[in-house]
Tab-separated table of C-alpha atoms and ligand atoms in Angstrom:
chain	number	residue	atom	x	y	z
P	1206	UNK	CA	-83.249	-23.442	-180.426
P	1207	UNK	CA	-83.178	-20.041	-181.616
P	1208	UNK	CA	-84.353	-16.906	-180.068
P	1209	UNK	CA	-85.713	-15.577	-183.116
P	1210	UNK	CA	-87.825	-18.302	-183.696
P	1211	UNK	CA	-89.867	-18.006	-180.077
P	1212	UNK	CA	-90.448	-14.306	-180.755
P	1213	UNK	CA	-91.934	-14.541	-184.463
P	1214	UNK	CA	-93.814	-17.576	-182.940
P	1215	UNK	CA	-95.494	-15.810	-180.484
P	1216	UNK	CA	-95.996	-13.104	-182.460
P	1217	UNK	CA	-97.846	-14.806	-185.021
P	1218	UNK	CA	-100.273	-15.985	-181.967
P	1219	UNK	CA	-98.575	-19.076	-181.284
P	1220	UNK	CA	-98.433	-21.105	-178.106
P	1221	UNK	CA	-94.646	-21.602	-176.961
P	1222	UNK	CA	-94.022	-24.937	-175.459
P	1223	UNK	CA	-92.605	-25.780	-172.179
P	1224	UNK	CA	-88.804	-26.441	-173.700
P	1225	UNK	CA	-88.960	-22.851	-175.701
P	1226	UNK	CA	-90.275	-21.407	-172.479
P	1227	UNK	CA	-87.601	-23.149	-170.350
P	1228	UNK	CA	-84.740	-21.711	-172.737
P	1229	UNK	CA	-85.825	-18.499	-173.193
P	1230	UNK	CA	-85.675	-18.100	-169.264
P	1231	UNK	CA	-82.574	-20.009	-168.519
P	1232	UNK	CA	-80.421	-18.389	-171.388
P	1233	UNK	CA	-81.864	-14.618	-170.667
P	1234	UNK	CA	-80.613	-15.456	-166.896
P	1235	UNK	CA	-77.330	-16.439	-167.799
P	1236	UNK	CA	-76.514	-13.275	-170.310
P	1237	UNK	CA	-77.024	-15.343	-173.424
P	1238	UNK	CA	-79.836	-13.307	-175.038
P	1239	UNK	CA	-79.742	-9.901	-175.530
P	1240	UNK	CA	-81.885	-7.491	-173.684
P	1241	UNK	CA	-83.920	-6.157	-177.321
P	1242	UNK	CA	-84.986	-9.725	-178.292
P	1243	UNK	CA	-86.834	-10.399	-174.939
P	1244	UNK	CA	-88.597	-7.172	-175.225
P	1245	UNK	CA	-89.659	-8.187	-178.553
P	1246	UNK	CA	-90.627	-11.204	-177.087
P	1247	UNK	CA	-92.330	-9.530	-173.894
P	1248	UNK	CA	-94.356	-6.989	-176.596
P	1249	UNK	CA	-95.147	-9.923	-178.700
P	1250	UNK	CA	-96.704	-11.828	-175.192
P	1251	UNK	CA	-98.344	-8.719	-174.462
P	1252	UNK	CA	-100.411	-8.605	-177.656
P	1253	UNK	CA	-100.651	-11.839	-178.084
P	1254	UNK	CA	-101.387	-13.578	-174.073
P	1255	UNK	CA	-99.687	-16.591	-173.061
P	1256	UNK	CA	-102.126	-19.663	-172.439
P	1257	UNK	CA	-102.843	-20.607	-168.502
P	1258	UNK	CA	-100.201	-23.723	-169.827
P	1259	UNK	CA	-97.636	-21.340	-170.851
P	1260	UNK	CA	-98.391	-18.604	-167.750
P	1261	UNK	CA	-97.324	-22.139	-165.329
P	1262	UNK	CA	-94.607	-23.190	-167.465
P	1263	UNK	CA	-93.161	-19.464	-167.214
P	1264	UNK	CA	-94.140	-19.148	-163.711
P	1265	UNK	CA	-92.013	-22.718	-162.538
P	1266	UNK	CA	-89.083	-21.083	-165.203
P	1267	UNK	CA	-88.464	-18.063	-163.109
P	1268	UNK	CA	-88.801	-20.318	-159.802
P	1269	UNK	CA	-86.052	-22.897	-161.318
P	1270	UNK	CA	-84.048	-19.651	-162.450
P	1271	UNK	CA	-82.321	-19.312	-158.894
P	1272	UNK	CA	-82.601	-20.786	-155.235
P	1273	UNK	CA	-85.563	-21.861	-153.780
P	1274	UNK	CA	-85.689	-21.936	-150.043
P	1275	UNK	CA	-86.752	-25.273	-148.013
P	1276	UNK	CA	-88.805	-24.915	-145.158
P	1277	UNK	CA	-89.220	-28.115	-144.516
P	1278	UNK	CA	-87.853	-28.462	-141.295
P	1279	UNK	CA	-90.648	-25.818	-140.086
P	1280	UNK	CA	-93.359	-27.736	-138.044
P	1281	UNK	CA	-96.630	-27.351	-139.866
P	1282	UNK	CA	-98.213	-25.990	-142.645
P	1283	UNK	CA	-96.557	-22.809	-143.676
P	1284	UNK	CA	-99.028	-20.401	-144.757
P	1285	UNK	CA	-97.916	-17.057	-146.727
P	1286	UNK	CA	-99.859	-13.723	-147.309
P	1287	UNK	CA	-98.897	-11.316	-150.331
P	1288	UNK	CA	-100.118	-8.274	-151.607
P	1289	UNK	CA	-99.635	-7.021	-154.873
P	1290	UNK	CA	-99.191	-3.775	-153.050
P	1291	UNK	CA	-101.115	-0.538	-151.628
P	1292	UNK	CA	-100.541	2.355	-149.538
P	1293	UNK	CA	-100.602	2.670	-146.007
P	1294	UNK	CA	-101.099	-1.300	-145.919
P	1295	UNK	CA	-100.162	-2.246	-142.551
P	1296	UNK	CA	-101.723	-5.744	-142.496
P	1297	UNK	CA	-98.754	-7.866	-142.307
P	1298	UNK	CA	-97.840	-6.026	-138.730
P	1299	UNK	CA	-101.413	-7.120	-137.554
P	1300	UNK	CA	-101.740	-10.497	-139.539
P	1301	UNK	CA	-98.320	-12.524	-138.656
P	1302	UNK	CA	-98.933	-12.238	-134.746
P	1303	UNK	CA	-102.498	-13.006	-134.257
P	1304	UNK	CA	-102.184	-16.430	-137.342
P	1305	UNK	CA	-99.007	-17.367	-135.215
P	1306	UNK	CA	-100.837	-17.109	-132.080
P	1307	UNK	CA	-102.988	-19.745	-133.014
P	1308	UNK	CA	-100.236	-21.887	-133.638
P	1309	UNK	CA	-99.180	-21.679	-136.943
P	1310	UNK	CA	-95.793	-20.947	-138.774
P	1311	UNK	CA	-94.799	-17.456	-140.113
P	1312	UNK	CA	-91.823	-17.465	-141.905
P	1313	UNK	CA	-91.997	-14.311	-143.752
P	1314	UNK	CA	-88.756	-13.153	-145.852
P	1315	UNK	CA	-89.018	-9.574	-146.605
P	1316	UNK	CA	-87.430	-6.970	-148.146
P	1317	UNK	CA	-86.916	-3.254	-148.279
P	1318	UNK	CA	-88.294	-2.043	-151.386
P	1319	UNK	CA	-88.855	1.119	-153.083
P	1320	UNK	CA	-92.520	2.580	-152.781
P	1321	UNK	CA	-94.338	5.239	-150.701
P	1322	UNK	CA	-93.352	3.703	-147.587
P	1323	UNK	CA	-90.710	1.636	-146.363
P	1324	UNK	CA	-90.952	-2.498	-146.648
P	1325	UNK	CA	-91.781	-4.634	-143.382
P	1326	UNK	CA	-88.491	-4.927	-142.357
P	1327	UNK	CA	-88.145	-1.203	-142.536
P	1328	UNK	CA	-91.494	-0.684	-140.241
P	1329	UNK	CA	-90.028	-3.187	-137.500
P	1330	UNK	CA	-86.354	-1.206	-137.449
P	1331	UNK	CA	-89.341	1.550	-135.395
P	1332	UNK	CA	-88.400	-1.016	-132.547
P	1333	UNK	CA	-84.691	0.029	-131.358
P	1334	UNK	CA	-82.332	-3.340	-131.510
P	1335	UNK	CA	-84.756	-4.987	-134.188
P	1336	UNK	CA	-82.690	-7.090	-136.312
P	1337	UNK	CA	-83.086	-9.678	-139.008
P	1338	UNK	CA	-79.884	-10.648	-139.260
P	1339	UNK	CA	-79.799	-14.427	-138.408
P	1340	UNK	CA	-78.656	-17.846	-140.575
P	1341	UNK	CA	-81.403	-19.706	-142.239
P	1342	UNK	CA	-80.693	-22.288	-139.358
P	1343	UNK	CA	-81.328	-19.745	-136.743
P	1344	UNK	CA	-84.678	-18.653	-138.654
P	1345	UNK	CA	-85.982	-21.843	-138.760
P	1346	UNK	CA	-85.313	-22.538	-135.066
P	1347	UNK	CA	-86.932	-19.193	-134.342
P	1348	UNK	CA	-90.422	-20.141	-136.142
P	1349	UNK	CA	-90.356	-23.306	-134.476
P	1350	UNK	CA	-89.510	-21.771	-131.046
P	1351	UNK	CA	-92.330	-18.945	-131.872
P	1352	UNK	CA	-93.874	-19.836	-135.094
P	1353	UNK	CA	-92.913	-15.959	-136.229
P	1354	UNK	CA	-89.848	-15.175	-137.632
P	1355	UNK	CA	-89.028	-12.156	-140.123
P	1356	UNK	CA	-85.648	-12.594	-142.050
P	1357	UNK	CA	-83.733	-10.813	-144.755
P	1358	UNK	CA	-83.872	-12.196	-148.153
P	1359	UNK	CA	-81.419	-14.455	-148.155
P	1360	UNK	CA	-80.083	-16.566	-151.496
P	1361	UNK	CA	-80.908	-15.558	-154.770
P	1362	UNK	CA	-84.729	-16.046	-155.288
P	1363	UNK	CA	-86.416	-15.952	-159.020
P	1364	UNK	CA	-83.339	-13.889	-160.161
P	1365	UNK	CA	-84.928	-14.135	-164.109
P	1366	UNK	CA	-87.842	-11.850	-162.469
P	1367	UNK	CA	-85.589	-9.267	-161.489
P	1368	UNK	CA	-84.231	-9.012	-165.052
P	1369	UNK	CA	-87.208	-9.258	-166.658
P	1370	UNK	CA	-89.393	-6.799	-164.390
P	1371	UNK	CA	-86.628	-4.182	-165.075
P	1372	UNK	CA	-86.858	-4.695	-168.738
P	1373	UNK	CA	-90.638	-4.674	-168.381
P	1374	UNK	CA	-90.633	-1.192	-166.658
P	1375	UNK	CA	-89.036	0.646	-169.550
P	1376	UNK	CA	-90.493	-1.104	-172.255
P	1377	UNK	CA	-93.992	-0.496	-171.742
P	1378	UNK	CA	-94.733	-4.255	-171.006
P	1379	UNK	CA	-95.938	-4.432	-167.066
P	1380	UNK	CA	-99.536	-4.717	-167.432
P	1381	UNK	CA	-99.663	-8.132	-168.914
P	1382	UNK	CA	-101.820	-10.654	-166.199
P	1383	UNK	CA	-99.723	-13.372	-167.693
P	1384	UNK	CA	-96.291	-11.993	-166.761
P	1385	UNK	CA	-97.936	-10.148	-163.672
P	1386	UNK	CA	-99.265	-13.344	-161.989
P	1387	UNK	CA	-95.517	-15.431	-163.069
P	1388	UNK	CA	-93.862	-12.329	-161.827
P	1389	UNK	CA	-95.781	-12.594	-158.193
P	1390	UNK	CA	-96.484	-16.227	-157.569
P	1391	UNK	CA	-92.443	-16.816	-158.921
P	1392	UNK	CA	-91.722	-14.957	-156.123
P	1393	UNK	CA	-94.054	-16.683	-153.414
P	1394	UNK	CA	-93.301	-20.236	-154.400
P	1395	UNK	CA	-89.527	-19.938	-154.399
P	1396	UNK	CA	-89.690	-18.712	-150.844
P	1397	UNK	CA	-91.055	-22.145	-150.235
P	1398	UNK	CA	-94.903	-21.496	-148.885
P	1399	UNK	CA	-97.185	-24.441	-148.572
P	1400	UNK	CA	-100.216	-22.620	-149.231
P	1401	UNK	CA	-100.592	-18.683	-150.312
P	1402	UNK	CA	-103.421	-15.841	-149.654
P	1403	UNK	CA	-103.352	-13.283	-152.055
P	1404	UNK	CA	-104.414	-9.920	-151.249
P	1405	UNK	CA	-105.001	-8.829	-154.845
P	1406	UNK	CA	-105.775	-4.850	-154.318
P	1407	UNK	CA	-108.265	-2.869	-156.852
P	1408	UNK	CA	-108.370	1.050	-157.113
P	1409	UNK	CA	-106.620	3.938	-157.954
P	1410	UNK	CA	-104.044	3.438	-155.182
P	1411	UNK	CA	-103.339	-0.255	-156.894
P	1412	UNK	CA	-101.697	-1.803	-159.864
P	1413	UNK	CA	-104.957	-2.948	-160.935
P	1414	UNK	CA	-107.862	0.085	-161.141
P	1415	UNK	CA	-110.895	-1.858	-162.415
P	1416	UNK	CA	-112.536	-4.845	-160.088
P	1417	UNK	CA	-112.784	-6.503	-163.600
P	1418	UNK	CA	-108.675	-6.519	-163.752
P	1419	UNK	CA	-108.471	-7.072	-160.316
P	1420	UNK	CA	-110.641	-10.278	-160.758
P	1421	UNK	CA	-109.173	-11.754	-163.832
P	1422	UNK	CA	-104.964	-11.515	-162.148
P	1423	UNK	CA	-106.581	-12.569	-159.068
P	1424	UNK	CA	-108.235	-15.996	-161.109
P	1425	UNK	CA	-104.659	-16.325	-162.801
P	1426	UNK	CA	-102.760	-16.355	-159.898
P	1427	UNK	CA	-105.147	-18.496	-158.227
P	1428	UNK	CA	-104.964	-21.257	-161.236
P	1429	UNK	CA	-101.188	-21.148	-161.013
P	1430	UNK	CA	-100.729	-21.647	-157.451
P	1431	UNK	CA	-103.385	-24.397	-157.301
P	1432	UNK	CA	-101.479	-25.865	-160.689
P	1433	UNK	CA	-98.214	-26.528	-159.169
P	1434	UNK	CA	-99.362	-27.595	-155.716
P	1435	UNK	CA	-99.623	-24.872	-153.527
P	1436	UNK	CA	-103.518	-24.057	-152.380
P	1437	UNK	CA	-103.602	-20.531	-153.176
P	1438	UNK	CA	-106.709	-18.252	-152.560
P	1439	UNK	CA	-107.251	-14.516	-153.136
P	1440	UNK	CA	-108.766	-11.884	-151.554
P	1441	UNK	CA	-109.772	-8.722	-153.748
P	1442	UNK	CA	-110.589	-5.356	-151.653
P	1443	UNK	CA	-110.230	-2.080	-152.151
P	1444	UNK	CA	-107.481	0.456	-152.887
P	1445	UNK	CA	-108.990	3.430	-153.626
P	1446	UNK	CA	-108.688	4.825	-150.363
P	1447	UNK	CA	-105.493	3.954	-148.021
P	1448	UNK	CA	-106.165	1.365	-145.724
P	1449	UNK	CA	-106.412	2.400	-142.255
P	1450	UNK	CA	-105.289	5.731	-140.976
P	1451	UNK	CA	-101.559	5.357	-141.240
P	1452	UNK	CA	-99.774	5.916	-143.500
P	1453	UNK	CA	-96.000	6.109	-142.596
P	1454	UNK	CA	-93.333	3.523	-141.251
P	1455	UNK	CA	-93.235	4.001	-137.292
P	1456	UNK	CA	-96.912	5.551	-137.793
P	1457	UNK	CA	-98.355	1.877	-139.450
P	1458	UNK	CA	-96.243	0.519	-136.161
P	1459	UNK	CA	-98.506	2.276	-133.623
P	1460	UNK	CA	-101.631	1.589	-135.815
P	1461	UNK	CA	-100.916	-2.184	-135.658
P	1462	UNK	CA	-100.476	-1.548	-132.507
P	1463	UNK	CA	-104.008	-0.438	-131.624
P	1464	UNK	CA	-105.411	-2.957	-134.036
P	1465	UNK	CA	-103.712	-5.824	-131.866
P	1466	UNK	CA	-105.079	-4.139	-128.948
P	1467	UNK	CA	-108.560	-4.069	-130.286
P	1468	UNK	CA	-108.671	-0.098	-130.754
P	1469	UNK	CA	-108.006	-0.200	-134.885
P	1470	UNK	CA	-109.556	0.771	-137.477
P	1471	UNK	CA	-112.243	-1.206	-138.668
P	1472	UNK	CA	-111.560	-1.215	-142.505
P	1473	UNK	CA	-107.888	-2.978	-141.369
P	1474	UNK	CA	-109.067	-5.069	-139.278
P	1475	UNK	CA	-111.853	-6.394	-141.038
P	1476	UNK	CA	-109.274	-7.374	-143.917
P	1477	UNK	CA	-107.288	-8.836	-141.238
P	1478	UNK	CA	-109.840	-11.113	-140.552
P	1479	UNK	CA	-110.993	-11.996	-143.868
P	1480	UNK	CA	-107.481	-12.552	-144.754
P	1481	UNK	CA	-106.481	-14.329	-141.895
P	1482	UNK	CA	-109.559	-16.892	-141.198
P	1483	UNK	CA	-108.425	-17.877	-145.187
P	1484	UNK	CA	-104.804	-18.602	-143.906
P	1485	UNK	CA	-106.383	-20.558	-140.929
P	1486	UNK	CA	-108.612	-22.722	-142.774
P	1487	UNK	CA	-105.542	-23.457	-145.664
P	1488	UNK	CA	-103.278	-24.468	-142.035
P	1489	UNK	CA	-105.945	-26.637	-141.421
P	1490	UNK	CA	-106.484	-25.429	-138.395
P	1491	UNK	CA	-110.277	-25.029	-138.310
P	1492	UNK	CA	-113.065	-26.443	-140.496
P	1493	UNK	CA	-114.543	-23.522	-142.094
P	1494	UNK	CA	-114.005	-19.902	-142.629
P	1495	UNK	CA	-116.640	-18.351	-139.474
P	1496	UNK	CA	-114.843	-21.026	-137.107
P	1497	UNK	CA	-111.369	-19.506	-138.542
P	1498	UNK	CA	-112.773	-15.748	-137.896
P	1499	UNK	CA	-113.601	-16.635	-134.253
P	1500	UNK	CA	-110.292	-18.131	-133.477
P	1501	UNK	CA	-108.975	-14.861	-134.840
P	1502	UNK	CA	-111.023	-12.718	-133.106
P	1503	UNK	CA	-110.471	-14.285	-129.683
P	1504	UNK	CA	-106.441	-13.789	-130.500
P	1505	UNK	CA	-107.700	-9.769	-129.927
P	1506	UNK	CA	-109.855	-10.457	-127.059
P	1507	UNK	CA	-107.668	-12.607	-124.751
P	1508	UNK	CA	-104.598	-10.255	-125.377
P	1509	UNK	CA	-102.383	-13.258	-127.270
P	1510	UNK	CA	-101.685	-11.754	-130.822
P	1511	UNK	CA	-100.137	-8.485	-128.717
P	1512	UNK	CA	-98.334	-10.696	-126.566
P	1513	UNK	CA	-97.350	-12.992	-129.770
P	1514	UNK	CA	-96.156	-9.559	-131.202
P	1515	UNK	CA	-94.424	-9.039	-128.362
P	1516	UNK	CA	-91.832	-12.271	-127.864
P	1517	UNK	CA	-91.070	-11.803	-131.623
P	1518	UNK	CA	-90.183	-8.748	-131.283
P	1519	UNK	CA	-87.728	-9.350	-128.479
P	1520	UNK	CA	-86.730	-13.082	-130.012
P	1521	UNK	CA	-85.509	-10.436	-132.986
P	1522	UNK	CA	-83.698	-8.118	-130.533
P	1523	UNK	CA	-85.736	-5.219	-130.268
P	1524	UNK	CA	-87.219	-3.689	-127.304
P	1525	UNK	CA	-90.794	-4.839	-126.927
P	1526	UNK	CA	-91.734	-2.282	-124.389
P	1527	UNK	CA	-92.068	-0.110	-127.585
P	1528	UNK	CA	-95.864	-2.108	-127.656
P	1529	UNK	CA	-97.009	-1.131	-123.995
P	1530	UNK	CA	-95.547	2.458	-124.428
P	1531	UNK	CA	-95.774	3.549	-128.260
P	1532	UNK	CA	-94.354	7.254	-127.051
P	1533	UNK	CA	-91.021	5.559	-127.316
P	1534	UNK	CA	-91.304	4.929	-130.834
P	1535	UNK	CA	-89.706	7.252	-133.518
P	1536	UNK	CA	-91.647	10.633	-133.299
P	1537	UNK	CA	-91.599	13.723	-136.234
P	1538	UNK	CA	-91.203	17.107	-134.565
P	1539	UNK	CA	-94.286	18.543	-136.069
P	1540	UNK	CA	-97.685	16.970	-136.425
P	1541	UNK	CA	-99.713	19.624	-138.051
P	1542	UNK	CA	-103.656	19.344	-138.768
P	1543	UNK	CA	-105.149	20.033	-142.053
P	1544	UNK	CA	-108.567	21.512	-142.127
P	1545	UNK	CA	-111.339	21.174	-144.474
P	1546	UNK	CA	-112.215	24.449	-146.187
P	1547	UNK	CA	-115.771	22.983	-146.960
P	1548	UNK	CA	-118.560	21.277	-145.544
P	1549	UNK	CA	-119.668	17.707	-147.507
P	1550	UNK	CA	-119.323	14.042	-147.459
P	1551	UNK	CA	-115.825	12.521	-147.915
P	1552	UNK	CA	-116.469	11.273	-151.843
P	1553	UNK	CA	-112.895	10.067	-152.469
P	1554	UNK	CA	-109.187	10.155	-150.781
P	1555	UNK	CA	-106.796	9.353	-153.315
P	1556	UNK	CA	-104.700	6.588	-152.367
P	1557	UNK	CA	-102.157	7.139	-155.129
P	1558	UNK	CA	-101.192	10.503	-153.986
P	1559	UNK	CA	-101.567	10.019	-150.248
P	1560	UNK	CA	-99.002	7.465	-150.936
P	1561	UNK	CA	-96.818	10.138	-153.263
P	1562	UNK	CA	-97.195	12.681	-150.131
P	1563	UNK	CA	-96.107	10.561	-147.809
P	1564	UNK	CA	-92.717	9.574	-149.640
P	1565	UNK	CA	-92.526	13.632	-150.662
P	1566	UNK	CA	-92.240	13.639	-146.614
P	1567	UNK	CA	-89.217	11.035	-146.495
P	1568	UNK	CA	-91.468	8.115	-145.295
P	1569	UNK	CA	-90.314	6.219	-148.714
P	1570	UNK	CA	-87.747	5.550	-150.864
P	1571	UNK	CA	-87.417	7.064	-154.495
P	1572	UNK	CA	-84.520	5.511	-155.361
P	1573	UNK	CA	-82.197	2.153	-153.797
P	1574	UNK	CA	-80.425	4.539	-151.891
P	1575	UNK	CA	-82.733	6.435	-150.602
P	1576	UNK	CA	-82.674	7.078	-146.585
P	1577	UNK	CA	-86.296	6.349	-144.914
P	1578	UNK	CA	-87.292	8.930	-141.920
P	1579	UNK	CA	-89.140	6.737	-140.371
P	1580	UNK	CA	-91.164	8.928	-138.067
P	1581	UNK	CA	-92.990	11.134	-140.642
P	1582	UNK	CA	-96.055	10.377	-142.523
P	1583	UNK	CA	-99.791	11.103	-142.862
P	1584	UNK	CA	-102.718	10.060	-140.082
P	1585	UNK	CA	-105.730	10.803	-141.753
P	1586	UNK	CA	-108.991	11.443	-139.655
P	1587	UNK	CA	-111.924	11.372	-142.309
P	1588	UNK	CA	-112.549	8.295	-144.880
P	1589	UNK	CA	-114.805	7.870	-147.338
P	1590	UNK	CA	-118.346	8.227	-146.667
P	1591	UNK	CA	-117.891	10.644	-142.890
P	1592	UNK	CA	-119.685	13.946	-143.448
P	1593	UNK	CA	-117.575	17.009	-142.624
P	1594	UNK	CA	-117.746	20.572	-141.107
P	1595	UNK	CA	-115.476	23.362	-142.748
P	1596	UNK	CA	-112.559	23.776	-140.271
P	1597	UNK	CA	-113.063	19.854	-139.389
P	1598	UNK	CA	-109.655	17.859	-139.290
P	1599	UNK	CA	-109.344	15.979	-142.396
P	1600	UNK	CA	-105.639	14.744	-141.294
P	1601	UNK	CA	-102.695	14.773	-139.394
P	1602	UNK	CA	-99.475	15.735	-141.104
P	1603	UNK	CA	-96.331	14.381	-139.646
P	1604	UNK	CA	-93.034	16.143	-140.834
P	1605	UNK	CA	-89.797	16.736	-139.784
P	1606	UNK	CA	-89.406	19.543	-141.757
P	1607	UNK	CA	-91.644	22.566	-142.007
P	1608	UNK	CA	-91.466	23.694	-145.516
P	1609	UNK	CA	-92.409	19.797	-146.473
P	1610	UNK	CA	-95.272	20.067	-144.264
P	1611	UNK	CA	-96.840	23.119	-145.332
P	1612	UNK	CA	-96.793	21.609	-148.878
P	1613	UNK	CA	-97.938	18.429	-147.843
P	1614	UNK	CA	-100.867	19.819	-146.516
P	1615	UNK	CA	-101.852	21.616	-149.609
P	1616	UNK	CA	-101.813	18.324	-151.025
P	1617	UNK	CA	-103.624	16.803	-148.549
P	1618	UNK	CA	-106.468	19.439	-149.302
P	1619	UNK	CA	-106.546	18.665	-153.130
P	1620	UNK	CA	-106.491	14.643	-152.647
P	1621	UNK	CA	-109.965	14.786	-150.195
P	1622	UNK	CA	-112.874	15.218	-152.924
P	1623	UNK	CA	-115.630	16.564	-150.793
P	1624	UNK	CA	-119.488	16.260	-152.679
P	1625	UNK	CA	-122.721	17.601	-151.314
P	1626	UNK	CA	-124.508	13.984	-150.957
P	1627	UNK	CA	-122.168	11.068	-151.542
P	1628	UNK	CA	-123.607	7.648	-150.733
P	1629	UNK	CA	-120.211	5.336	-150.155
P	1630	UNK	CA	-120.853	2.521	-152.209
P	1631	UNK	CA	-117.767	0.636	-152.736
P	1632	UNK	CA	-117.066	-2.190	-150.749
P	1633	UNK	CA	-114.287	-3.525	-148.471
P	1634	UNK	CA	-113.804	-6.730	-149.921
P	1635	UNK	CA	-114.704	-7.169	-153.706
P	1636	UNK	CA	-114.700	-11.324	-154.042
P	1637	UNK	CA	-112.748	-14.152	-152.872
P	1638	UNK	CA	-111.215	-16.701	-155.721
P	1639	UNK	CA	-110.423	-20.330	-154.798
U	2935	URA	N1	-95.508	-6.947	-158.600
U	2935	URA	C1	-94.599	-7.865	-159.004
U	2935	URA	O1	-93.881	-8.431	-158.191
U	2935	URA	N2	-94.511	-8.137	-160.313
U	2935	URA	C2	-95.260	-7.534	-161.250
U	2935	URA	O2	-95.121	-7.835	-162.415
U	2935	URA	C3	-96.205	-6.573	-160.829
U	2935	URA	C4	-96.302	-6.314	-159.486
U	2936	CA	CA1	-102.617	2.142	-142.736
């Protein structure tokens, strides 16, 4: 087989069979083809699509392209949530305690990341002594001790995406749904979920800024999972304002917090729910979707997602008295408000640059090496759709150093479109795909 041959096939508009697909993978992985021919190739996909067929076949190529992890010996029906990424999105904090509460498996490898804020694992290192340092033996004894564990990536998972997302990045090739949807569900099924909820996000805050783009990855991801055995469903809401209040590592902490204690914001906990009673019903642990939304309401109610939260937190070696007293956790030394110099309806906050502010601020990392503060951030006070005063607090700015502040909350200002009469018309949650 020649290289050559797979890149003027596709680009005359060709379908590439499962063997072509197979080698290009395996022999890009291994250093064998050079770096220009698969961004021919990758240009010549993104003009030309790739079939649902060939989307699977590339999809179960970057799985096979490195370890996949067994969770077999996991009681249950492991259940993962992913989202293809928003700011402020604290769900996973709120999510993982009250689904394990009822009983079933989280066993959630994370990572660090690069973005506006810090990963998961960098939001739980707000609780002094949190580690996820532990063998895969010791992780799998810890979800079946507490059915939540949080680990480090260990192994080498889809290593052919990492190339191949890098390439993508600088040569104009990212917004494909074809090597999107491989990219992400590569990713999920090599970390060796049963089932998968996809929290596809939609806005100008997300990868995708049109509900029509939003729906067709969503549908593509959806066929994939479903294709190679794992029930996958997904979730499309909104992005164009950050979710929540918080937005900021040891911030998102305290706001999960409050959720788990019933005194959240509505917008995240009502994705919560719709998120979670879809994870419940894949477990098979209720019938239908309102029985699953009970179940996860009760978990608030009765107090046992915050004490769930709690005994993972201290299985993982961090001091869980961080969740009755949230003064302990990491603070910024000034929390300064920002004022509205108007008087309207909140039109638009925009996500994208609430998310740039925040890592302007330190609360993300630009680069690998970046260091994360995690105490700093943005609370806002005003979303969409709350009328305002002039000299009303739009939001909180949380800085550990002044000068960043002051031009944070300039920013702040310029991201809050205020309008004379703005009806909020854009919804929560979009669609669900099955
Ligand atoms: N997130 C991923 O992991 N991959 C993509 O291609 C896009 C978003
Ligand atoms: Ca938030």
């Amino acid at each position: 087989m020649r290289m050559y041959d797979l890149i003027l096939k596709k680009r005359n508009g060709e379908e590439l069979t499962t063997e072509e697909i197979n080698y290009f993978i395996e022999n890009y992985t291994q250093g064998n083809i050079p770096d220009y021919q698969v961004s021919a190739l990758l240009m010549a996909i993104f003009f030309q699509k790739m079939t649902e067929r060939e989307t699977v076949d590339l999809t179960m190529a970057i799985v096979n392209s490195g370890d996949t992890l067994d969770l077999s010996k996991i009681e249950g029906i492991k259940v993962d949530k992913h989202s293809t990424g928003g700011v402020g999105d604290t769900t996973t904090l709120v999510l993982a305690p009250m689904v394990a509460s009822l009983g079933i498996p989280v066993a959630k490898m994370s990572g660090r990341g690069l973005g506006h804020t810090g990963g998961t694992i960098d939001k739980l290192e707000s609780f002094e002594g949190f580690s996820v340092e532990m063998s895969e033996d010791e992780f799998i004894s810890n979800v079946n001790m507490h059915k939540i564990a949080v680990g480090g990536q260990t192994g080498v998972l889809a290593p052919a995406d990492k190339k191949l997302y890098a390439l993508r990045d600088v040569t104009a090739t990212v917004d494909n749904i074809s090597l999107i949807a491989s990219s992400i569900m590569s990713k999920k099924i090599a970390a060796g979920a049963d089932a998968i909820v996809l929290d596809v996000k939609v806005g100008d805050g997300a990868f995708m800024k049109t509900p029509e783009d939003a729906q067709a990855l969503a549908e593509e991801m959806v066929k994939i999972g479903n294709g190679v055995g794992r029930e996958t469903r997904a979730v499309i809401s909104d992005m164009d304002q950050p979710l929540g209040f918080a937005i900021g590592n040891a911030l998102e902490v305290k706001e999960a917090i409050s959720t788990l204690k019933g005194e959240g914001p509505a917008d995240l906990l009502e994705l919560c729910l719709t998120l979670g009673s879809n994870m419940v019903v894949l477990a098979k642990k209720a019938e239908d979707l309102n029985q699953a939304r009970k179940m996860l309401m009760d978990t608030i109610s009765n107090g046992s997602a915050l004490a769930k939260f709690k005994e993972f937190i201290d299985a993982q070696g961090g001091d869980s008295s961080f969740v009755d007293f949230p003064d302990k956790l990491p603070k910024a030394k000034y929390i300064i408000p920002v004022e509205s110099d108007r008087d309207g309806v909140v039109e638009k906050i925009n996500a994208q640059n609430m998310g740039l502010i925040a890592m302007e601020l330190g609360a993300g990392r630009a680069t690998k090496e970046s260091e994360i503060d995690l105490a700093v951030g943005i609370v806002l006070s005003k979303k969409r759709g709350d009328k305002i005063s002039k000299g009303d607090i739009l939001a909180y700015v949380h800085a550990n150093d002044v000068e960043k502040a002051e031009k944070a909350k300039q920013q702040i200002i310029k991201n809050f479109v205020i309008s004379k009469n703005y009806i909020n018309d854009i919804p929560l949650i979009y669609n669900i795909i099955k």
